[in-house]
């Protein structure tokens, strides 16, 4: 195992924005998840576990969830991921910025209108508990609230500067993830290593391993296969909806 290197990945969706909307779909979502992270994440076994959150503790009636955040994490712009930033993100995702319920620290509120809003329908209020925790009050008790906040992997936590700047949010968003946006366009996006990333592997080595990833939009699946064969692509993503033949072609090719 050796850290370093740069790879090029072929994807089948354009990344139209790094902001709340238009919603990144399928392979474009994979690009977003190299830069942005959420309070919760889904493990390979399907279980929803704390991620930027350190723990999630419900009340007996499941109407109040207390979320403790991980300490020492910074956004790519150097600001702290703290309780104030966590609450601002919950409010923005729930539509509070768009509706005018939050009137400070925001840009054009339309840029916060995203897919997180329907996932927040059961959210009554959000408030700080202390310097490390905040609570979410629900209208109705909900046992699987962390899964709702996960929002199919699309409920990202963004720096406050993203919430304040529509142009930054759309073209060079600031997350907490292992990579930072270097350049963004619908057809080619490059992310580079976040040298201050908060995670290490089991051996204690700093993550991520790669120096950069360049994601290229390659519409035709046969072109992605040819890119793998020729070496112009180091990896490629395929959708099982209509690209079964190409997936089998790649799996059967021992080279």
PDB file of C-alpha atoms in Angstrom, residues 7-10 216 223-224 226-235:
ATOM      1  CA  UNK A   7      -6.822   8.843 -11.180  1.00  0.00           C
ATOM      2  CA  UNK A   8      -9.439   9.595 -13.819  1.00  0.00           C
ATOM      3  CA  UNK A   9     -12.961   8.215 -13.464  1.00  0.00           C
ATOM      4  CA  UNK A  10     -15.655   8.036 -16.137  1.00  0.00           C
ATOM      5  CA  UNK A 216     -15.091  12.946 -16.684  1.00  0.00           C
ATOM      6  CA  UNK A 223     -16.960   4.778 -24.492  1.00  0.00           C
ATOM      7  CA  UNK A 224     -16.430   4.181 -20.780  1.00  0.00           C
ATOM      8  CA  UNK A 226     -13.104   1.649 -24.230  1.00  0.00           C
ATOM      9  CA  UNK A 227     -11.618   4.190 -21.835  1.00  0.00           C
ATOM     10  CA  UNK A 228     -10.867   1.416 -19.357  1.00  0.00           C
ATOM     11  CA  UNK A 229      -9.349  -0.774 -22.082  1.00  0.00           C
ATOM     12  CA  UNK A 230      -7.154   2.021 -23.454  1.00  0.00           C
ATOM     13  CA  UNK A 231      -6.106   3.316 -20.046  1.00  0.00           C
ATOM     14  CA  UNK A 232      -7.520   6.814 -20.513  1.00  0.00           C
ATOM     15  CA  UNK A 233      -9.826   5.959 -17.609  1.00  0.00           C
ATOM     16  CA  UNK A 234      -8.591   4.289 -14.427  1.00  0.00           C
ATOM     17  CA  UNK A 235     -12.133   3.514 -13.271  1.00  0.00           C
TER      18      UNK A 235
END
